[in-house]
Short mmCIF file of C-alpha atoms in Angstrom, two decimals:
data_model
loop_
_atom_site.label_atom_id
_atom_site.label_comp_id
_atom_site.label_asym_id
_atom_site.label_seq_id
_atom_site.Cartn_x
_atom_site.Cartn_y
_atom_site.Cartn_z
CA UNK A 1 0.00 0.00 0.00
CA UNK A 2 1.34 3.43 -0.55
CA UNK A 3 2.15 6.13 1.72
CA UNK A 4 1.21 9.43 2.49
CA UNK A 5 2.54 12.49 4.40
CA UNK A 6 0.39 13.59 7.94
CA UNK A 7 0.58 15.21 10.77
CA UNK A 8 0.80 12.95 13.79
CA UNK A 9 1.40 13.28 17.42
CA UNK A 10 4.30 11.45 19.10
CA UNK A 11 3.73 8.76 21.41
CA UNK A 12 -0.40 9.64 21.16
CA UNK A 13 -0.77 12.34 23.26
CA UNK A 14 1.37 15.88 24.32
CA UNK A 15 1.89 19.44 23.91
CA UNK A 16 3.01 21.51 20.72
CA UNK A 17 6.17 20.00 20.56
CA UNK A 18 4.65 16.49 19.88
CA UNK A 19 3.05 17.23 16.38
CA UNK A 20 5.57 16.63 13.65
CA UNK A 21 5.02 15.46 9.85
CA UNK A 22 5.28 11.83 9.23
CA UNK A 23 4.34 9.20 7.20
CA UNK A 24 1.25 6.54 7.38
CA UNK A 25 -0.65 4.37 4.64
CA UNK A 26 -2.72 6.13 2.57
CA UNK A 27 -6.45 5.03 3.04
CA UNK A 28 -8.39 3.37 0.28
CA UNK A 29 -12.00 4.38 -0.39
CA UNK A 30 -14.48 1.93 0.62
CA UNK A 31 -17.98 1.08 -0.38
CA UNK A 32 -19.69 4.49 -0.60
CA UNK A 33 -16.52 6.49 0.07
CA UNK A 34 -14.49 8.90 -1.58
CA UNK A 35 -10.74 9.26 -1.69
CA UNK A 36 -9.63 13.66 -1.39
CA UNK A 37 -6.08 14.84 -1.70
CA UNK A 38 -6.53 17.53 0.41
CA UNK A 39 -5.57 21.19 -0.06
CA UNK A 40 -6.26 23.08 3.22
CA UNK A 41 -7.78 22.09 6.53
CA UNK A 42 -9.21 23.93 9.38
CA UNK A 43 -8.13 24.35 13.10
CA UNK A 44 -10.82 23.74 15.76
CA UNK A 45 -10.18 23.49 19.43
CA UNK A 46 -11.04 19.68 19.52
CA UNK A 47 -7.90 19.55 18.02
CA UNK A 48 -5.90 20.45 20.60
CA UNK A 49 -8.25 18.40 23.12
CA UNK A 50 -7.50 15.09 21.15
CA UNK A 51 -3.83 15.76 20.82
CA UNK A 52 -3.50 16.36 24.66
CA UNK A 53 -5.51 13.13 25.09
CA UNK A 54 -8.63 14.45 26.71
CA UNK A 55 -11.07 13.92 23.41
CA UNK A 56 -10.16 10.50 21.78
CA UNK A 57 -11.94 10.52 17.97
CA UNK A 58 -15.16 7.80 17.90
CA UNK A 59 -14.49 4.65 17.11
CA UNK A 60 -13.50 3.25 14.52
CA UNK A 61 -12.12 6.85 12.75
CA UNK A 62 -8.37 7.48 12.69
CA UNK A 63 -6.39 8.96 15.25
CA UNK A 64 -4.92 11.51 12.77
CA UNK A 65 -6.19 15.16 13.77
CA UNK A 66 -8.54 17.23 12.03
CA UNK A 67 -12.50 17.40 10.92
CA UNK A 68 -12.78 19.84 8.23
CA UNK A 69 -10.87 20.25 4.75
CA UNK A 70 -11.02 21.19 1.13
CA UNK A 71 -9.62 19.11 -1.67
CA UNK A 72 -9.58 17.37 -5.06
CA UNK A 73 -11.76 13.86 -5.80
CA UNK A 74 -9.01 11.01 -6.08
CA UNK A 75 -10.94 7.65 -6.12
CA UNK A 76 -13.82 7.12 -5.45
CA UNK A 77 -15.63 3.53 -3.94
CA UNK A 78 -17.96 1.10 -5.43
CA UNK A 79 -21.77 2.78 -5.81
CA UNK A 80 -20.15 6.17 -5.73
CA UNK A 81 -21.94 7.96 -8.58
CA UNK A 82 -22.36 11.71 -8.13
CA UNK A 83 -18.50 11.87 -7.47
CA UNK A 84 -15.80 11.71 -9.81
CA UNK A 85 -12.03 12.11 -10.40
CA UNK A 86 -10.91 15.87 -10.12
CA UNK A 87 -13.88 17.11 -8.82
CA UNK A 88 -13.77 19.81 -6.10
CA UNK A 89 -14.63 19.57 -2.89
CA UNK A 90 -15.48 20.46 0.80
CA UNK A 91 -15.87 18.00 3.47
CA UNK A 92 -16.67 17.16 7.12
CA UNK A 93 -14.80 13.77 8.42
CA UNK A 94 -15.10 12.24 12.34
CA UNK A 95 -10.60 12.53 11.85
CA UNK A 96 -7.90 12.41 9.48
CA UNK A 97 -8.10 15.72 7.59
CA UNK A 98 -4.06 17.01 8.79
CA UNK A 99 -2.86 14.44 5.88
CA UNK A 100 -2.38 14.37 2.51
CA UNK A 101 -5.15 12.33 1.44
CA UNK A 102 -8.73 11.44 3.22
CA UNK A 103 -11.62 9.14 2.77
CA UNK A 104 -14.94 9.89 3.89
CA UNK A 105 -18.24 8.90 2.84
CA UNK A 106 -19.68 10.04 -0.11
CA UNK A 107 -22.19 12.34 1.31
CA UNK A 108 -19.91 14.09 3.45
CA UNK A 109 -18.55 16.37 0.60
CA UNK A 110 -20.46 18.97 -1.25
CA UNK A 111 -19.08 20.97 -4.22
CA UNK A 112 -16.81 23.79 -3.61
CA UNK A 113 -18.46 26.79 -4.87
CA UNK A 114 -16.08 28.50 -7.65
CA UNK A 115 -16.05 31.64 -5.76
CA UNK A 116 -14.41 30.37 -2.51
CA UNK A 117 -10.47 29.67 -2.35
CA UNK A 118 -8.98 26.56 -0.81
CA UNK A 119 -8.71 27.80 2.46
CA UNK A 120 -11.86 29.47 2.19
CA UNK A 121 -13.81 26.27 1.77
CA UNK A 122 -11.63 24.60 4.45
CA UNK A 123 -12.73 27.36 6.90
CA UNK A 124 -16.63 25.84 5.77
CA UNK A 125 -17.32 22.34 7.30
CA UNK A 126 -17.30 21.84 10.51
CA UNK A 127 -17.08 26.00 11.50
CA UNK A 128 -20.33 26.74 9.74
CA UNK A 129 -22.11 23.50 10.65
CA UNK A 130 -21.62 23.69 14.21
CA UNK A 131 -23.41 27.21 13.89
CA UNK A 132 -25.74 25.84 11.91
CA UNK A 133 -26.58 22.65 14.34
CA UNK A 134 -26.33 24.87 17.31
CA UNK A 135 -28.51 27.79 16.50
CA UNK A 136 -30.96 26.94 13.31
CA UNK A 137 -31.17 22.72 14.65
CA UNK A 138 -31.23 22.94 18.15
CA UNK A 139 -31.85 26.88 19.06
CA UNK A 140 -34.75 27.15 16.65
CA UNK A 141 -33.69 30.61 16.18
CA UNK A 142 -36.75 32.53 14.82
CA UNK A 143 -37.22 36.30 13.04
CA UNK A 144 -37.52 38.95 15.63
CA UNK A 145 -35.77 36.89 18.91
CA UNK A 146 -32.63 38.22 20.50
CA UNK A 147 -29.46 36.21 20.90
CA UNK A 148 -26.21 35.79 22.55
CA UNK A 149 -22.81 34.04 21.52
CA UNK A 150 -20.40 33.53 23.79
CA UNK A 151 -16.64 33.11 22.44
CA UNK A 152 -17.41 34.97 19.64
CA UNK A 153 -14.27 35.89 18.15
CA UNK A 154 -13.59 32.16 17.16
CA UNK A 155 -14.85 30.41 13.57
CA UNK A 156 -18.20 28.93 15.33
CA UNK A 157 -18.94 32.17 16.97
CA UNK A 158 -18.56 34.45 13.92
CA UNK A 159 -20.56 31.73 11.99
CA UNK A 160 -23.33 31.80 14.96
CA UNK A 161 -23.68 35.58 15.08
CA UNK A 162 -23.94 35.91 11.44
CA UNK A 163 -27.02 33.00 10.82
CA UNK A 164 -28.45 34.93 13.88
CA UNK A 165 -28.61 38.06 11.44
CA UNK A 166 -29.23 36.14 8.14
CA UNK A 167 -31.93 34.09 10.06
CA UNK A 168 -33.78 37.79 11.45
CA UNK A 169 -32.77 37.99 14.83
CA UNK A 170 -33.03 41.19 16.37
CA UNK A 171 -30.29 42.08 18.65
CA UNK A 172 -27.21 39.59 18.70
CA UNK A 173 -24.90 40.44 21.38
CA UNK A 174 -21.23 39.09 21.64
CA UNK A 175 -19.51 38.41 24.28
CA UNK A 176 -15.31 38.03 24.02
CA UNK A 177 -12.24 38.51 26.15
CA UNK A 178 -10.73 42.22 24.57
CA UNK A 179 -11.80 44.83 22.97
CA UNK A 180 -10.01 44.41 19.98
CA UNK A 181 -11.89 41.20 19.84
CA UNK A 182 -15.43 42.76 19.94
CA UNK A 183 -14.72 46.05 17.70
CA UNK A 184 -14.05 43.84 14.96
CA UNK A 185 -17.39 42.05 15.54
CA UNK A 186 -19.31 45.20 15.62
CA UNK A 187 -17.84 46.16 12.37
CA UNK A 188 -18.01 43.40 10.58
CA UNK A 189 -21.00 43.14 7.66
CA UNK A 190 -24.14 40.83 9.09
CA UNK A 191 -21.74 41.39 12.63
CA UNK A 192 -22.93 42.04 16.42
CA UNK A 193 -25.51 44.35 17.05
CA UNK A 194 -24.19 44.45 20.52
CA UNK A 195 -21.10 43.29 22.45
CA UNK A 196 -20.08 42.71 25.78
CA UNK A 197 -16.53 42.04 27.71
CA UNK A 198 -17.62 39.23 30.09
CA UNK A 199 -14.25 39.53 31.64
CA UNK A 200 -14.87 43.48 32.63
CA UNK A 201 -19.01 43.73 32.34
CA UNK A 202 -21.44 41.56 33.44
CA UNK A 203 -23.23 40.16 30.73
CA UNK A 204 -26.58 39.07 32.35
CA UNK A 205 -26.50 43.07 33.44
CA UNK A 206 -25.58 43.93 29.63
CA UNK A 207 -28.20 41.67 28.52
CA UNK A 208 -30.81 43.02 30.66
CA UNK A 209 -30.70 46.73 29.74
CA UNK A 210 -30.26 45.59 25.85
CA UNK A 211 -33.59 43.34 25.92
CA UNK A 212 -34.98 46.12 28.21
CA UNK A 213 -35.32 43.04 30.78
CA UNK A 214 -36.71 40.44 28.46
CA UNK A 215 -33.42 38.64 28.20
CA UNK A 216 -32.29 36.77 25.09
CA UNK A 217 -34.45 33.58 23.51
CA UNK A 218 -30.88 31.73 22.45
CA UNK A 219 -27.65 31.54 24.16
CA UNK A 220 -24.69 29.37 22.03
CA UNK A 221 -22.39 28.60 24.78
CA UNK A 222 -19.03 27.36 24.85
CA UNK A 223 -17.64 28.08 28.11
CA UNK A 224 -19.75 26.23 30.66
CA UNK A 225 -18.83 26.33 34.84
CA UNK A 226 -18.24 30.51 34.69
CA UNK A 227 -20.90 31.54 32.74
CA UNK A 228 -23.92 28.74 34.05
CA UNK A 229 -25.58 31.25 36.06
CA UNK A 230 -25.78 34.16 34.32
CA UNK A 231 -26.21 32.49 30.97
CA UNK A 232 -29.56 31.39 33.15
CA UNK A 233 -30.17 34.86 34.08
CA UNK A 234 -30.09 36.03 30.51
CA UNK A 235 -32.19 34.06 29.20
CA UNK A 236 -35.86 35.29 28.47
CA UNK A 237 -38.88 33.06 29.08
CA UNK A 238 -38.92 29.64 27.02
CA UNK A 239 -35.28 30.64 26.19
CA UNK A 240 -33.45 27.72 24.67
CA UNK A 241 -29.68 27.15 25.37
CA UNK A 242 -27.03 24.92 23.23
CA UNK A 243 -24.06 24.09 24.89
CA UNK A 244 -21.32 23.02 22.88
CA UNK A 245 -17.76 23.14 24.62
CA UNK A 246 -16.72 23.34 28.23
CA UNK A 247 -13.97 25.83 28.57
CA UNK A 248 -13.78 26.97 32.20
CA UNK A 249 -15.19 23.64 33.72
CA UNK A 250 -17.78 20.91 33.99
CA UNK A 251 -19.44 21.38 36.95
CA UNK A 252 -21.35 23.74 38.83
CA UNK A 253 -21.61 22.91 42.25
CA UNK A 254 -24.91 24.91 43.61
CA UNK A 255 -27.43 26.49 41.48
CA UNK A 256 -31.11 27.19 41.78
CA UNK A 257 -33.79 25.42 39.12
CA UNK A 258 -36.41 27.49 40.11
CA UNK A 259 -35.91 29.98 37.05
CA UNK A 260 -35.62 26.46 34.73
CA UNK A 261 -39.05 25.31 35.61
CA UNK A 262 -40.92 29.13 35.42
CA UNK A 263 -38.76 30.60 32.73
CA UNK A 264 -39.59 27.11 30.80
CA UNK A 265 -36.06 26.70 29.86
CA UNK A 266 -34.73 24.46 27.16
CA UNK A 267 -30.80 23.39 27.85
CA UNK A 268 -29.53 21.26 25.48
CA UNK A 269 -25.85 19.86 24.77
CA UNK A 270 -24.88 19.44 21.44
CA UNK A 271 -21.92 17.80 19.34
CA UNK A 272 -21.01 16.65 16.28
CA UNK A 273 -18.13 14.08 15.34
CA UNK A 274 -20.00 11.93 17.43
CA UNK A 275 -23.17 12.02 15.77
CA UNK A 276 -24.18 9.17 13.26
CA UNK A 277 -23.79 9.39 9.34
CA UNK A 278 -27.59 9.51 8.56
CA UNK A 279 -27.88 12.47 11.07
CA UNK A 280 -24.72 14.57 9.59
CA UNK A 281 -25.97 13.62 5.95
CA UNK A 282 -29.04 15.37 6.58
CA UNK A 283 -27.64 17.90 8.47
CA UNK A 284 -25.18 18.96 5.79
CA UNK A 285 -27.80 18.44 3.40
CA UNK A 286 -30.07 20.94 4.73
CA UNK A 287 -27.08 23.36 5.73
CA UNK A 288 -26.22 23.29 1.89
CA UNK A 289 -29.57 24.42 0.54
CA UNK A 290 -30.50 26.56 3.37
CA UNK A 291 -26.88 28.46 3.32
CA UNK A 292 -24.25 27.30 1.72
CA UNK A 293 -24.57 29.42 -1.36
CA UNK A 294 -24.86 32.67 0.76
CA UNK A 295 -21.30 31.98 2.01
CA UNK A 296 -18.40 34.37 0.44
CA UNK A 297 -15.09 35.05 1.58
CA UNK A 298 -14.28 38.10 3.70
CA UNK A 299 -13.62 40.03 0.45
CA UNK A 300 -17.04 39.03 -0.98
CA UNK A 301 -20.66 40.93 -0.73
CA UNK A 302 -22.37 36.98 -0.03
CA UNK A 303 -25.31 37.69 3.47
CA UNK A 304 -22.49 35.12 4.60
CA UNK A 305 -19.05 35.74 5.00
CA UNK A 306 -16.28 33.62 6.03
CA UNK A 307 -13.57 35.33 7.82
CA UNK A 308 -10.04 33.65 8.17
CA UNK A 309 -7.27 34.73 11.01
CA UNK A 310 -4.26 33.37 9.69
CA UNK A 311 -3.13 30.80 6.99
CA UNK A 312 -0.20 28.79 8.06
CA UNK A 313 1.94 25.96 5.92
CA UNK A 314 0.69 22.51 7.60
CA UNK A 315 4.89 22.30 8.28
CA UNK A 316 4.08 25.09 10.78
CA UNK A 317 1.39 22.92 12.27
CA UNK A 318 3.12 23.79 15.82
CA UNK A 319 2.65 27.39 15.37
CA UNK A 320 -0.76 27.20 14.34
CA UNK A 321 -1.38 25.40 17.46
CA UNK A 322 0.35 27.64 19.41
CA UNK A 323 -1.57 30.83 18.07
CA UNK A 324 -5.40 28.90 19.15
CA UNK A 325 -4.03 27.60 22.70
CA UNK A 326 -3.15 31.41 23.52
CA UNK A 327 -6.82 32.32 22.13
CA UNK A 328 -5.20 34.78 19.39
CA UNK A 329 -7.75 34.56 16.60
CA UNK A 330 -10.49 36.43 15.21
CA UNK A 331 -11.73 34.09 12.84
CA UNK A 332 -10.75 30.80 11.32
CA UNK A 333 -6.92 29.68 11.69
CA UNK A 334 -6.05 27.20 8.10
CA UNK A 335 -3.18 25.57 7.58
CA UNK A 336 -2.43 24.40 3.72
CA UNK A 337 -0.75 21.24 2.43
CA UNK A 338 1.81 22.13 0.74
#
């Protein structure tokens, strides 16, 4: 079998320093599956989870890094039909996207539109999907509601503030660490309406005067433990909540459910690699007629805009790391294959 160039962690499991480019087979499509030589691939914070050995990938998917990438059809498996050779492509995979070449089923890639780069589409899958799942799925964001995103400055909370616009909502507030952070969300196209420094305001305050004391019908949260009881406070009457990382901490030792029962509360966890392939088909499936085609890069006039931090050379995979452990970016960080 032949071999193929990836980024792999030694001995499983470490800090920066353990990423380095190797060599391991190159997969061979399956049944259903496509074979992409990848392009560009995007950075999410799973990444750095897995390679610190806190967030193993499901079972059965490699234990090479990476969810989200953009690429050129290569093979494709028996009963593959509306793939072939040379076509262009985005894609969401469980693993495996830091390599050279991926395989993934067949309805886990959807055509790059002409108008996006390489890294542009990389910046796509899992980013916009997540957004997608967490606010449009699961948030049931309607015309006219108010909403929050917390961690805003990174590629799911751009994504999430600007289907909150595209989708109606009325005031979208951000919250994020610096200012620098949340000026550039106020002045970005389809942006923040509002934004908040959680680490110098309090938001459930902010919140309050903004709503004039209805609170906000969706909260996308990320951080968990620091932010449980005010994200409860913020939230209007049958408010819904999607949790979707845990940065500051799993558990909240004392908390009152009284406003859960009378505010009618809807709190909801929510991930992705884990989910099954009939549930991510459909999801993608409705993610590409509902918004895909409203996507443009940063440059563009799309509703949509993807916004990228920094491109890096995958051979600078240890810098790229570096830049999203010290929570650097506004927007998505890409690394290339070159």
């Amino acid at each position: 079998m032949s071999r193929m160039r990836a980024i792999l962690v030694r001995n499983g499991a470490g800090g920066i320093e353990s990423l380095y480019l190797g060599e391991v087979q190159k997969p061979v499509p399956s049944a259903g599956e496509v074979l992409v030589k990848i392009k560009a691939f995007g950075l999410n914070r799973m990444d750095i989870s897995q390679r610190q050995g806190k967030y193993p990938p499901p079972h059965g998917v490699t234990d090479i890094l990476g969810v989200e990438f953009s690429g050129v059809v290569t093979e494709v498996g028996s009963g593959v039909t509306q793939w072939t050779p040379d076509d262009e492509v985005l894609g969401l995979a469980g693993g495996g996207a830091y390599a050279e070449f991926i395989k993934v089923p067949d309805t886990h890639v959807v055509r790059k539109p002409s108008h996006l780069s390489w890294t542009e589409a990389a910046s796509i899958p899992e980013n916009w999907l997540t957004a997608f799942q967490a606010l449009v799925v699961i948030g049931q964001v309607k015309e006219k509601e108010d909403v929050m995103v917390h961690a805003a400055a990174s590629g799911v909370g751009v994504s999430a503030i600007q289907l909150a616009r595209f989708y109606g909502a009325n005031h979208v507030i951000a919250t994020a660490s610096t200012k620098e952070k949340l000026d550039w969300l106020l002045s970005l196209p389809g942006g923040a309406t509002h934004a908040v420094n959680y680490k110098t305001q309090d938001f459930a305050e902010e919140v309050k005067k903004i709503t004039i004391g209805k609170g906000v019908d969706v909260v996308i949260d990320f951080v968990g433990q620091s932010h449980w009881e005010k994200n409860i406070t913020s939230l209007a009457t049958d408010g819904r909540m999607t949790m979707l990382s845990l940065l500051s901490g799993a558990e909240v030792s004392n908390f009152n459910l009284i406003p859960l029962l009378y505010k009618r509360l809807h709190i909801q966890g929510s991930t992705l690699r884990a989910r099954s392939v009939p549930y991510q088909t459909d999801l993608i499936n409705r993610f590409k007629t509902d918004v895909l085609d409203h996507i443009t890069g940063s440059a563009g006039d799309g509703k949509l805009r993807t916004y990228i931090h920094k491109v890096y050379p995958w051979t600078d995979i240890q810098d790229a790391h570096k830049e999203m452990e010290e929570n650097k970016n506004c927007g998505k960080i890409i690394a290339e294959v070159v």
